[in-house]
PDB file of N, CA and C in Angstrom:
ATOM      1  N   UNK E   1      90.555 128.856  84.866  1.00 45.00           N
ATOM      2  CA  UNK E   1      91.821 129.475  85.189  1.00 45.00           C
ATOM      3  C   UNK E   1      92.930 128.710  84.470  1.00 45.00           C
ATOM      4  N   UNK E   2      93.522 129.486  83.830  1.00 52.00           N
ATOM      5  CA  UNK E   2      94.566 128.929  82.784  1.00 52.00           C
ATOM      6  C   UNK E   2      96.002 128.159  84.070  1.00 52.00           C
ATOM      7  N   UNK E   3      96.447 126.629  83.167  1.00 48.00           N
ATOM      8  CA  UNK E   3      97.152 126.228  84.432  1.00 48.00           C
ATOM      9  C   UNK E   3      98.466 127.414  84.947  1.00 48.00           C
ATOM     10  N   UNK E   4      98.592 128.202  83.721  1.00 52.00           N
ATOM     11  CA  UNK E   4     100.170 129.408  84.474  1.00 52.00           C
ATOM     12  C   UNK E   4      99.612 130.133  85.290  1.00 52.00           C
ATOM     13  N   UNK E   5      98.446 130.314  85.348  1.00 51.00           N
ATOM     14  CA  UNK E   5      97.841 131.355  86.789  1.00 51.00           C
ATOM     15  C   UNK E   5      97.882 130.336  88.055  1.00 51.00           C
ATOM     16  N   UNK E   6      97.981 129.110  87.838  1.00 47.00           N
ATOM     17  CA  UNK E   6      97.705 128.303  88.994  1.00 47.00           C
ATOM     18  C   UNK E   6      99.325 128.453  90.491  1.00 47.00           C
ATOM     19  N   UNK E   7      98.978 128.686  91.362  1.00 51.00           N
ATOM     20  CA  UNK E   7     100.078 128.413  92.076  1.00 51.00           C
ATOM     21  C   UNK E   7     100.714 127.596  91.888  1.00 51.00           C
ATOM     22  N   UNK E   8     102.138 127.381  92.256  1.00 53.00           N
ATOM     23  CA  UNK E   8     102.741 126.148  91.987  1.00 53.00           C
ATOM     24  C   UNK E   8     102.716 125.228  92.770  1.00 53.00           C
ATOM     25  N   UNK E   9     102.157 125.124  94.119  1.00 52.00           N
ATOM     26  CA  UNK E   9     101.921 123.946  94.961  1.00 52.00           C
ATOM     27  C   UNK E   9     101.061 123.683  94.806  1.00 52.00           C
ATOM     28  N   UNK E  10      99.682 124.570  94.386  1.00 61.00           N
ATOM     29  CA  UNK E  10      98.281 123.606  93.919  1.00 61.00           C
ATOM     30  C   UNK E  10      98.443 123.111  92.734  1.00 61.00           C
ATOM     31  N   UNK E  11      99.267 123.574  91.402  1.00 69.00           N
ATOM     32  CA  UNK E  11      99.413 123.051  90.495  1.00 69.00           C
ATOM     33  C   UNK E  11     100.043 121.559  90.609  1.00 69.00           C
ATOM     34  N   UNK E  12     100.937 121.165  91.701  1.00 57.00           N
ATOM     35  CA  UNK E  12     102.067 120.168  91.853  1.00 57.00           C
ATOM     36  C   UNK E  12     100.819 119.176  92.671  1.00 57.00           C
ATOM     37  N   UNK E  13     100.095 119.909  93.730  1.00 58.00           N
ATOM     38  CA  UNK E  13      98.985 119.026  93.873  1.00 58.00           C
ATOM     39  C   UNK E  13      97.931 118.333  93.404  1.00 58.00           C
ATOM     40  N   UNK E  14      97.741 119.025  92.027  1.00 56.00           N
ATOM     41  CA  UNK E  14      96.923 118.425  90.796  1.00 56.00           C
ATOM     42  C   UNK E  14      97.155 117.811  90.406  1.00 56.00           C
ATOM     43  N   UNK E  15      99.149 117.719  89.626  1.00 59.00           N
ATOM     44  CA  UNK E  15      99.403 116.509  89.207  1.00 59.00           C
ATOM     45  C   UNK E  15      99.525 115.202  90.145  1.00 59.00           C
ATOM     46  N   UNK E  16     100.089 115.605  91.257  1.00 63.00           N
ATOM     47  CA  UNK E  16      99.981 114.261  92.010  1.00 63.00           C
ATOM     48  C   UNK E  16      99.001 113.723  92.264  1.00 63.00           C
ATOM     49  N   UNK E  17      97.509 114.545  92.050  1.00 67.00           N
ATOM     50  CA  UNK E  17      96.350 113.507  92.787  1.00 67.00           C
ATOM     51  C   UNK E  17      96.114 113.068  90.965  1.00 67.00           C
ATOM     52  N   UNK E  18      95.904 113.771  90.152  1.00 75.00           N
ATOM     53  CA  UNK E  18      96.088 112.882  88.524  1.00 75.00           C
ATOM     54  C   UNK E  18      96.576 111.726  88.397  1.00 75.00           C
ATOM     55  N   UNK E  19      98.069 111.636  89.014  1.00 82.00           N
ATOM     56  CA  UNK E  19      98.618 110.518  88.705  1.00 82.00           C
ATOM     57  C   UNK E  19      98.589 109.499  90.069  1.00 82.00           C
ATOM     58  N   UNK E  20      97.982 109.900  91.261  1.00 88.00           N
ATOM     59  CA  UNK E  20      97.424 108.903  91.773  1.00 88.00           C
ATOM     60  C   UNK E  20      95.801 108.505  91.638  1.00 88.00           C
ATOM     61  N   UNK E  21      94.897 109.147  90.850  1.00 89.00           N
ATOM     62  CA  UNK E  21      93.760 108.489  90.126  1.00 89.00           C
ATOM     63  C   UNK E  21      94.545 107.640  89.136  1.00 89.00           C
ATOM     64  N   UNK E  22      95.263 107.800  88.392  1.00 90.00           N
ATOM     65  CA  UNK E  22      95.623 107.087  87.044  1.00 90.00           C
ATOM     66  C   UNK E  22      96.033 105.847  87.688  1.00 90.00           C
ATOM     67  N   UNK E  23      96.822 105.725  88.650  1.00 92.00           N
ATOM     68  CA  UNK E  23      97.857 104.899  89.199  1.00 92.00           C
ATOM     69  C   UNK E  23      96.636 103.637  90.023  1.00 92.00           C
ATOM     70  N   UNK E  24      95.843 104.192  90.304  1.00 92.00           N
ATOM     71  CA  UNK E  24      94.541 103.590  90.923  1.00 92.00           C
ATOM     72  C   UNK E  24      93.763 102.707  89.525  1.00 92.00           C
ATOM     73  N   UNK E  25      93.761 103.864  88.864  1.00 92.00           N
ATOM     74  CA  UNK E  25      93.188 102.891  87.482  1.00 92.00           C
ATOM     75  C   UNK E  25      93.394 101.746  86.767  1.00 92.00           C
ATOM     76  N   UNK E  26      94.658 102.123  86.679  1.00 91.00           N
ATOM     77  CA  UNK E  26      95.968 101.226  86.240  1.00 91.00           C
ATOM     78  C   UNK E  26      95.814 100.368  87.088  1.00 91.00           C
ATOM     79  N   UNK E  27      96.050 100.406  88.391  1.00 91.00           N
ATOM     80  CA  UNK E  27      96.066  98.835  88.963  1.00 91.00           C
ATOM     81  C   UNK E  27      94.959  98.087  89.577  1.00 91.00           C
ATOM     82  N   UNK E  28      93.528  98.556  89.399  1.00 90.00           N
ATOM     83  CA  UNK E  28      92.740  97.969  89.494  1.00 90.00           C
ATOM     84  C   UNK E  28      92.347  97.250  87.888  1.00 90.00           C
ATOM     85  N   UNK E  29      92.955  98.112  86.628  1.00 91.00           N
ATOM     86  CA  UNK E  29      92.948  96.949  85.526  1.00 91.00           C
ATOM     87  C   UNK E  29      93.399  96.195  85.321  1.00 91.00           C
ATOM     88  N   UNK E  30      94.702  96.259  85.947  1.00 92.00           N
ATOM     89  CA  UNK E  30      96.267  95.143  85.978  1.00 92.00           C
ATOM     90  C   UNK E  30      95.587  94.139  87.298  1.00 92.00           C
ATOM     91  N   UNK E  31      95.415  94.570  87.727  1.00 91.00           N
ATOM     92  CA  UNK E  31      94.427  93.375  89.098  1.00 91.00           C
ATOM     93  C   UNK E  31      93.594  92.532  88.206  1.00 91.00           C
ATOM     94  N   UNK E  32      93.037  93.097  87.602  1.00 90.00           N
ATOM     95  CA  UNK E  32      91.611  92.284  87.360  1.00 90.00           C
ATOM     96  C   UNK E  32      92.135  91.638  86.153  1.00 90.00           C
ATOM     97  N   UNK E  33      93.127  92.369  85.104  1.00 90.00           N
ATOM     98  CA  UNK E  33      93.541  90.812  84.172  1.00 90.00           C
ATOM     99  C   UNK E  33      94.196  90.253  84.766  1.00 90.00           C
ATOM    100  N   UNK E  34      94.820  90.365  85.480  1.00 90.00           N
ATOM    101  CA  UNK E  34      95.451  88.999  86.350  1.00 90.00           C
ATOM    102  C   UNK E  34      94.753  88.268  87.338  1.00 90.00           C
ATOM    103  N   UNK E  35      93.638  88.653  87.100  1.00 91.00           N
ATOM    104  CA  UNK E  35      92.688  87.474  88.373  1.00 91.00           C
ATOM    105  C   UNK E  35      92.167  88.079  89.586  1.00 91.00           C
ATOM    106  N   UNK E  36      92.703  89.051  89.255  1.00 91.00           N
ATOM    107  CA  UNK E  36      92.893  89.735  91.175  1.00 91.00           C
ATOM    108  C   UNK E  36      91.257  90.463  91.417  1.00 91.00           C
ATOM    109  N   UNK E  37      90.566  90.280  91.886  1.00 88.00           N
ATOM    110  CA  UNK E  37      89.313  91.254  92.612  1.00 88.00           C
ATOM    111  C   UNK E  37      89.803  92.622  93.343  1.00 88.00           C
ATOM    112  N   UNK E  38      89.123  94.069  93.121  1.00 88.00           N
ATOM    113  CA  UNK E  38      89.624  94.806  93.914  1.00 88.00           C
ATOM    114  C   UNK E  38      89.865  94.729  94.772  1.00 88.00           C
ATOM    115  N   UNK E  39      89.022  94.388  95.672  1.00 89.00           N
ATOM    116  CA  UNK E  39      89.186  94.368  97.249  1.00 89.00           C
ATOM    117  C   UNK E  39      90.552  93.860  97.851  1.00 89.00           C
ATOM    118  N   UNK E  40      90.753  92.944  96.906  1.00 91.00           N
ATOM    119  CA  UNK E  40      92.409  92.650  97.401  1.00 91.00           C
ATOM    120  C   UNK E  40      93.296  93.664  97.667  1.00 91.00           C
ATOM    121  N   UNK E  41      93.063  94.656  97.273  1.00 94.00           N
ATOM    122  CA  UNK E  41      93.665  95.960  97.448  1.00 94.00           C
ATOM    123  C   UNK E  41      93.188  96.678  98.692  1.00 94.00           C
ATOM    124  N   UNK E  42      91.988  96.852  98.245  1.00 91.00           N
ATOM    125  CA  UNK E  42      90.812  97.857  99.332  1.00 91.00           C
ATOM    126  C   UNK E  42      90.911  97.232 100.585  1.00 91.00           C
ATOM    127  N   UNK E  43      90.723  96.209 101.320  1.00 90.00           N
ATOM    128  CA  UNK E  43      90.567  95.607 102.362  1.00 90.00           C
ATOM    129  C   UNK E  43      91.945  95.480 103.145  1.00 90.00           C
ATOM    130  N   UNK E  44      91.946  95.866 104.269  1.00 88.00           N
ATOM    131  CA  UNK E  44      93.322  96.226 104.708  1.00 88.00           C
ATOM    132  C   UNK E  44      93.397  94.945 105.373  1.00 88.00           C
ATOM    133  N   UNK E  45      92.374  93.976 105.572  1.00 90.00           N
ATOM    134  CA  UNK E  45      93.037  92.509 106.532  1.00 90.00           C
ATOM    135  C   UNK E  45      93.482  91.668 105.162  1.00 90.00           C
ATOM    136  N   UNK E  46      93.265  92.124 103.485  1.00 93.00           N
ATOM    137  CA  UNK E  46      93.728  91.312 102.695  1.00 93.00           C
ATOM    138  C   UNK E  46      94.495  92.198 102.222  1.00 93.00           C
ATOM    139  N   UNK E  47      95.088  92.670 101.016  1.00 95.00           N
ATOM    140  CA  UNK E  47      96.085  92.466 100.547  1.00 95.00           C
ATOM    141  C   UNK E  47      97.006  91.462  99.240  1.00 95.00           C
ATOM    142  N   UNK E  48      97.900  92.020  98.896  1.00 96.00           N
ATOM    143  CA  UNK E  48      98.858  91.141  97.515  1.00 96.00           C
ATOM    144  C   UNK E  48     100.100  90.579  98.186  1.00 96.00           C
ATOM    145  N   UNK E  49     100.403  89.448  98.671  1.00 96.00           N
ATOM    146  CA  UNK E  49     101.905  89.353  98.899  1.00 96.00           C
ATOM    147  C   UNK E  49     102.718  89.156  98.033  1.00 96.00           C
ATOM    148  N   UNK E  50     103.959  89.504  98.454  1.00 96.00           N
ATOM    149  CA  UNK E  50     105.184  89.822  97.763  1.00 96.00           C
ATOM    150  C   UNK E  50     105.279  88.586  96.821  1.00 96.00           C
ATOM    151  N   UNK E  51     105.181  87.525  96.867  1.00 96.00           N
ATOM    152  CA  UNK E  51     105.330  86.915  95.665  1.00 96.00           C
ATOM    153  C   UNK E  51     104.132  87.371  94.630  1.00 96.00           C
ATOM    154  N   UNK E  52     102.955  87.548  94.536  1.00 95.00           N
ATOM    155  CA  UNK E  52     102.055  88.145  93.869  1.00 95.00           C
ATOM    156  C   UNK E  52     102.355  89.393  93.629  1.00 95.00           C
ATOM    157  N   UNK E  53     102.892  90.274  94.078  1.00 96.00           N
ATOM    158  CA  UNK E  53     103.409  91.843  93.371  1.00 96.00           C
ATOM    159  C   UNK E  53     105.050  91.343  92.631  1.00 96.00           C
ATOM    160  N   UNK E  54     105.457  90.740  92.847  1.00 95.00           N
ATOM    161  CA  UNK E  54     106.547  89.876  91.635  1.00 95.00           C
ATOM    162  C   UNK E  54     105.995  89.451  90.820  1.00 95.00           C
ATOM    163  N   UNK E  55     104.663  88.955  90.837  1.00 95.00           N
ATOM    164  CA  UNK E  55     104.349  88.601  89.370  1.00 95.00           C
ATOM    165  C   UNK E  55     103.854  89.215  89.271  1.00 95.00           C
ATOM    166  N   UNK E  56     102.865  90.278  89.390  1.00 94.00           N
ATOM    167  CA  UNK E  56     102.430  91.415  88.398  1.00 94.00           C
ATOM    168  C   UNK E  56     103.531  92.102  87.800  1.00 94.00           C
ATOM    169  N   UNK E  57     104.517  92.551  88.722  1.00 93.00           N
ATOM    170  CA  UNK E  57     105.650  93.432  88.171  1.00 93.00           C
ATOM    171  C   UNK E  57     106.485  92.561  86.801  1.00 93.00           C
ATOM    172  N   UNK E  58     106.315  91.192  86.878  1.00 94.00           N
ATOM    173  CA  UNK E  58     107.001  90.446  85.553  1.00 94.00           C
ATOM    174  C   UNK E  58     105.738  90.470  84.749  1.00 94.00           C
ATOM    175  N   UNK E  59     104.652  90.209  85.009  1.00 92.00           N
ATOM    176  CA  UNK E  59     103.237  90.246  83.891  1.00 92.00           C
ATOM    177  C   UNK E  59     103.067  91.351  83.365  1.00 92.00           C
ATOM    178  N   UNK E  60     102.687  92.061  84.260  1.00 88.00           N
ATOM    179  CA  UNK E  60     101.888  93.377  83.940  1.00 88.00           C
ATOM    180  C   UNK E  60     102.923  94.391  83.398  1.00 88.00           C
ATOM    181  N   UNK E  61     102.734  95.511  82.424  1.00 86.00           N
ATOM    182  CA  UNK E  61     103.563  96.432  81.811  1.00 86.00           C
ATOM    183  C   UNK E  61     103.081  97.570  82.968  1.00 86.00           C
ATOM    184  N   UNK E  62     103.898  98.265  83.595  1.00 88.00           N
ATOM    185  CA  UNK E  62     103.216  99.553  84.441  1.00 88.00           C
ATOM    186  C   UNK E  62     103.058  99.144  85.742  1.00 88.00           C
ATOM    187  N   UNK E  63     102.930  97.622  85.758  1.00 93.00           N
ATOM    188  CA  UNK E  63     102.855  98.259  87.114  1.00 93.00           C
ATOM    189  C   UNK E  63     103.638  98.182  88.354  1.00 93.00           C
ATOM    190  N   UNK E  64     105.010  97.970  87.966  1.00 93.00           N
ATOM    191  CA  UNK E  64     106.206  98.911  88.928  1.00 93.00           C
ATOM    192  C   UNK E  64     106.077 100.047  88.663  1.00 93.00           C
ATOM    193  N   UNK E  65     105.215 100.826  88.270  1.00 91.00           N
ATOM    194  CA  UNK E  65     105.786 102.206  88.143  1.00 91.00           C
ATOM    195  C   UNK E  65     104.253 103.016  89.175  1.00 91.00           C
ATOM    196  N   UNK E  66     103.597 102.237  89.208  1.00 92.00           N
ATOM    197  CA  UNK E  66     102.255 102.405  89.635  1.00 92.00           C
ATOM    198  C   UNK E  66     102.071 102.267  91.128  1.00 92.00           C
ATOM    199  N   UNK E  67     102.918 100.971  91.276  1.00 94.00           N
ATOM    200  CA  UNK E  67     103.143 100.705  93.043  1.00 94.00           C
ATOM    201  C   UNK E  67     104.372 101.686  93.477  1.00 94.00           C
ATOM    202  N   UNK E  68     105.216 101.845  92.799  1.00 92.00           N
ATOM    203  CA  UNK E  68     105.821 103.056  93.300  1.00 92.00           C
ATOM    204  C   UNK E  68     105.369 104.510  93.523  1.00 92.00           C
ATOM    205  N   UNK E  69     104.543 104.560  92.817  1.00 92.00           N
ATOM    206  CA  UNK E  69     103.924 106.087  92.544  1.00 92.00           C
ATOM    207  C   UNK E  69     102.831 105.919  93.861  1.00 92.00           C
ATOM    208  N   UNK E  70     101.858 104.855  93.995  1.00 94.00           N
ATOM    209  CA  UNK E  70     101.017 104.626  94.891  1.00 94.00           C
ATOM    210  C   UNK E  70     102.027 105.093  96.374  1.00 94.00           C
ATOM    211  N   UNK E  71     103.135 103.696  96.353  1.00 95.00           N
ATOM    212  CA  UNK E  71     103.649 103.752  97.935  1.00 95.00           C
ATOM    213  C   UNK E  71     104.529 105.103  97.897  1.00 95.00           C
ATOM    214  N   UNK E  72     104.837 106.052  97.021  1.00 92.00           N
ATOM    215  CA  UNK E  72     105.552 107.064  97.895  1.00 92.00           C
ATOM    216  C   UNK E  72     104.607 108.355  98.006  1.00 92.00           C
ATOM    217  N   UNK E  73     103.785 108.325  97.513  1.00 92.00           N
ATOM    218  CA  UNK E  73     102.665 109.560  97.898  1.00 92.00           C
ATOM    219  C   UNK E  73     101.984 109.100  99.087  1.00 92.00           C
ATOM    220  N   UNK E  74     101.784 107.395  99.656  1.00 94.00           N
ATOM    221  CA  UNK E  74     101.219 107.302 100.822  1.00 94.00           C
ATOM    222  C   UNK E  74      99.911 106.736 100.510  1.00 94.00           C
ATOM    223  N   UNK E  75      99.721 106.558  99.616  1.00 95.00           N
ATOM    224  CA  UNK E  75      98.451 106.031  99.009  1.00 95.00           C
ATOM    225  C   UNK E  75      98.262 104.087  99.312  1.00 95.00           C
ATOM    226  N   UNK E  76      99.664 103.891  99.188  1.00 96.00           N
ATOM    227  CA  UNK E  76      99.900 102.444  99.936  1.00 96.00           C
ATOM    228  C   UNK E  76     100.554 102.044 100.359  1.00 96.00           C
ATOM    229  N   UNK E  77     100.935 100.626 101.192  1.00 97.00           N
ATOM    230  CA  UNK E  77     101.671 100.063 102.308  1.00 97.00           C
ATOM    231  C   UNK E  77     101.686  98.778 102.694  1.00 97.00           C
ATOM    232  N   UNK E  78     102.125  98.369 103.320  1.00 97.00           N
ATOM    233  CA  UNK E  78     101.971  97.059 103.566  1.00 97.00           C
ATOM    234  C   UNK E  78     101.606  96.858 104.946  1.00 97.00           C
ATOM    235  N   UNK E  79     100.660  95.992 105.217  1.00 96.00           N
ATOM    236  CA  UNK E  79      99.772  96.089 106.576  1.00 96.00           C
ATOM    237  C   UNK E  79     100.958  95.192 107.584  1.00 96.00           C
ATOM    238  N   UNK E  80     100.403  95.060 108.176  1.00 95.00           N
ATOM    239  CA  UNK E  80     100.411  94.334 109.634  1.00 95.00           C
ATOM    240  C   UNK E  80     101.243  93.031 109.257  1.00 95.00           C
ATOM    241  N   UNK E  81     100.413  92.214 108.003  1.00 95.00           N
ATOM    242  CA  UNK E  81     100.610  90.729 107.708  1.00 95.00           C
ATOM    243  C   UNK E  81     101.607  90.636 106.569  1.00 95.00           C
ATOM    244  N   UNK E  82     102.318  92.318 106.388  1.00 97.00           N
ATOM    245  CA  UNK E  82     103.166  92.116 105.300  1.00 97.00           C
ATOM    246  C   UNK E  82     102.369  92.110 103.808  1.00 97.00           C
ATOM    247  N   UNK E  83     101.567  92.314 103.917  1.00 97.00           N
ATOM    248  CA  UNK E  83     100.742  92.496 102.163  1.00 97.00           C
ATOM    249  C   UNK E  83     100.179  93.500 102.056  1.00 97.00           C
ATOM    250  N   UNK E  84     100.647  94.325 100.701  1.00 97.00           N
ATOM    251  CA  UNK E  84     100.592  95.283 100.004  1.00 97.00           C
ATOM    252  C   UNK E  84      98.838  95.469  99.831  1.00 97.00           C
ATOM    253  N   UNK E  85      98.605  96.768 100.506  1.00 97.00           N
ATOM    254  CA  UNK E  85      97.210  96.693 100.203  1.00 97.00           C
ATOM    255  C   UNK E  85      97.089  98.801 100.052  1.00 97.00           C
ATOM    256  N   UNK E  86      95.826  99.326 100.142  1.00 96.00           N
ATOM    257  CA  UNK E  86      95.742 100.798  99.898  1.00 96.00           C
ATOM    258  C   UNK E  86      95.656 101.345 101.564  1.00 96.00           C
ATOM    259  N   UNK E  87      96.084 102.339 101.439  1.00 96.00           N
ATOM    260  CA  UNK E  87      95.870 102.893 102.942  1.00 96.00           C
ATOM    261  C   UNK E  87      94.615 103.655 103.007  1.00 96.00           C
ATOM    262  N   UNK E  88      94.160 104.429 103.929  1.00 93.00           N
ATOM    263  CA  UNK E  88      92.869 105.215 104.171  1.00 93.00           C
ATOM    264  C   UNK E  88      92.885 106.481 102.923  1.00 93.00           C
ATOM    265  N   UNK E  89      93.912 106.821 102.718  1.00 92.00           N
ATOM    266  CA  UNK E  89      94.473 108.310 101.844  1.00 92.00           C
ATOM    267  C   UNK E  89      93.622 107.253 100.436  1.00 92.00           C
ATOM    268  N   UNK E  90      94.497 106.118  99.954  1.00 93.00           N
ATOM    269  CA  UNK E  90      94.080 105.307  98.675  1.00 93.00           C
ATOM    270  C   UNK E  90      92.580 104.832  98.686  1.00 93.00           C
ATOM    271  N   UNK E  91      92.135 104.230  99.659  1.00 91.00           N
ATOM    272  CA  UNK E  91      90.848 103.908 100.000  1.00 91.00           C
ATOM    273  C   UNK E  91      89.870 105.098  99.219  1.00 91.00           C
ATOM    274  N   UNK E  92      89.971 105.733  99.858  1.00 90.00           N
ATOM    275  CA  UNK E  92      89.188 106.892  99.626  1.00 90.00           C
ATOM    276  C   UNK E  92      89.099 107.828  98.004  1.00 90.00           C
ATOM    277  N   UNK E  93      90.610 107.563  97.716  1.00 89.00           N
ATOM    278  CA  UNK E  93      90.487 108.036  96.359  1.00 89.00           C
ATOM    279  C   UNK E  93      89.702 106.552  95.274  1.00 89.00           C
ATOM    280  N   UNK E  94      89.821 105.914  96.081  1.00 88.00           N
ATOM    281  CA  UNK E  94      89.906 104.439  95.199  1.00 88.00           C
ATOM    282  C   UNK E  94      88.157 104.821  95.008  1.00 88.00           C
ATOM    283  N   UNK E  95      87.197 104.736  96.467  1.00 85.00           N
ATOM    284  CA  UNK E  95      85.980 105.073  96.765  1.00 85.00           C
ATOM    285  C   UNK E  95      85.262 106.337  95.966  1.00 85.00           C
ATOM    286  N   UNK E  96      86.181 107.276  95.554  1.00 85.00           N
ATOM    287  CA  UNK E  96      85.544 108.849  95.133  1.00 85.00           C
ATOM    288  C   UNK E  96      85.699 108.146  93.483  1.00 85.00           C
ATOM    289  N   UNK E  97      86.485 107.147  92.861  1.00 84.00           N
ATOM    290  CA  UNK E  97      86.973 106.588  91.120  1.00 84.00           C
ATOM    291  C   UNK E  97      85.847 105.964  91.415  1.00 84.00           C
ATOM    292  N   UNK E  98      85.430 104.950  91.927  1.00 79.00           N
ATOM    293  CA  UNK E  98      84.650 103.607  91.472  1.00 79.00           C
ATOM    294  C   UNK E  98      83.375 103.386  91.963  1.00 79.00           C
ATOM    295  N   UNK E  99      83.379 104.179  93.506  1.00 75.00           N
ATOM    296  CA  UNK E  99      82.130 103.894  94.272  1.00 75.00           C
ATOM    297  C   UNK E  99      82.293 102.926  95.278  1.00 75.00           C
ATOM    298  N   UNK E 100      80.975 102.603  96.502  1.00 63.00           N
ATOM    299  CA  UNK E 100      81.000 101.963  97.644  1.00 63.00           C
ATOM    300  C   UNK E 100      81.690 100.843  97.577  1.00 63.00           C
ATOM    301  N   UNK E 101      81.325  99.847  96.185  1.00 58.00           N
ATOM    302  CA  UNK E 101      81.623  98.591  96.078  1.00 58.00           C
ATOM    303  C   UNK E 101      83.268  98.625  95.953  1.00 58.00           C
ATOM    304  N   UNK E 102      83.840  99.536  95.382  1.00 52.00           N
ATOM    305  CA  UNK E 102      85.320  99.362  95.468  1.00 52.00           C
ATOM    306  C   UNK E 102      86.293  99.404  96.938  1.00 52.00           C
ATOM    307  N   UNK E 103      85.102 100.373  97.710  1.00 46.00           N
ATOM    308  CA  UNK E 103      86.361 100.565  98.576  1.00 46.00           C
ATOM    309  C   UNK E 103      85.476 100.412  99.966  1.00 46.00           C
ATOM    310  N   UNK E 104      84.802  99.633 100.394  1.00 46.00           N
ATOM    311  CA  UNK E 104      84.052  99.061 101.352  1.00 46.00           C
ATOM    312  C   UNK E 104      84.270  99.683 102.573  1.00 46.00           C
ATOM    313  N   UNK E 105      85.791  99.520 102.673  1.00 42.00           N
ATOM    314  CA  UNK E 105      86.563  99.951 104.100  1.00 42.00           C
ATOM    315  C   UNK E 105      86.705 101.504 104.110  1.00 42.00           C
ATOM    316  N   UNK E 106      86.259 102.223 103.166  1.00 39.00           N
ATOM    317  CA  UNK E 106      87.159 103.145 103.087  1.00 39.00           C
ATOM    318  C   UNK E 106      86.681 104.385 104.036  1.00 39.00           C
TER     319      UNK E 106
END
């Protein structure tokens, strides 16, 4: 089905889950050159604290644009302990990209 036949809210829903796979991609590569293991993400009792998402955002190219895109679709948040980690919505997409080992909790 050609995308102009597509409705425009499933079409708007395509791009947003696109660019929250991409946005998932992106920062599980930006994680891992910077040292980071997924799970730091995936695991909701761990997490990135705010001084560690300051330095990705000065290291990494993208990825302020990635944690924004993540936290306003709902895909992430900051837990309980204050560190940026994926919510159940991210989990799960994170789990359907990579498999069991990525998203344990999910």
């Amino acid at each position: 089905m050609p995308a102009e036949a597509l409705p425009k809210a499933s079409s708007a829903a395509f791009h947003l889950q696109r660019s929250l796979r991409h946005c998932l991609s992106r920062a599980a590569e930006l994680l891992y050159e910077s040292g980071h293991v997924l799970e730091t993400i995936t695991l909701s009792q761990r997490g990135l604290s705010r001084h560690e998402l300051n330095t990705l955002r000065q290291q990494q190219t993208g990825w302020a644009m990635c944690q924004q895109v993540l936290e306003q679709s709902g895909a992430a948040t900051y837990n309980s302990y204050g560190r940026w980690v994926l919510t159940g919505m991210g989990r799960e997409l994170m789990f359907d990209m990579f498999g069991q080992g990525a998203a344990d909790c999910a």
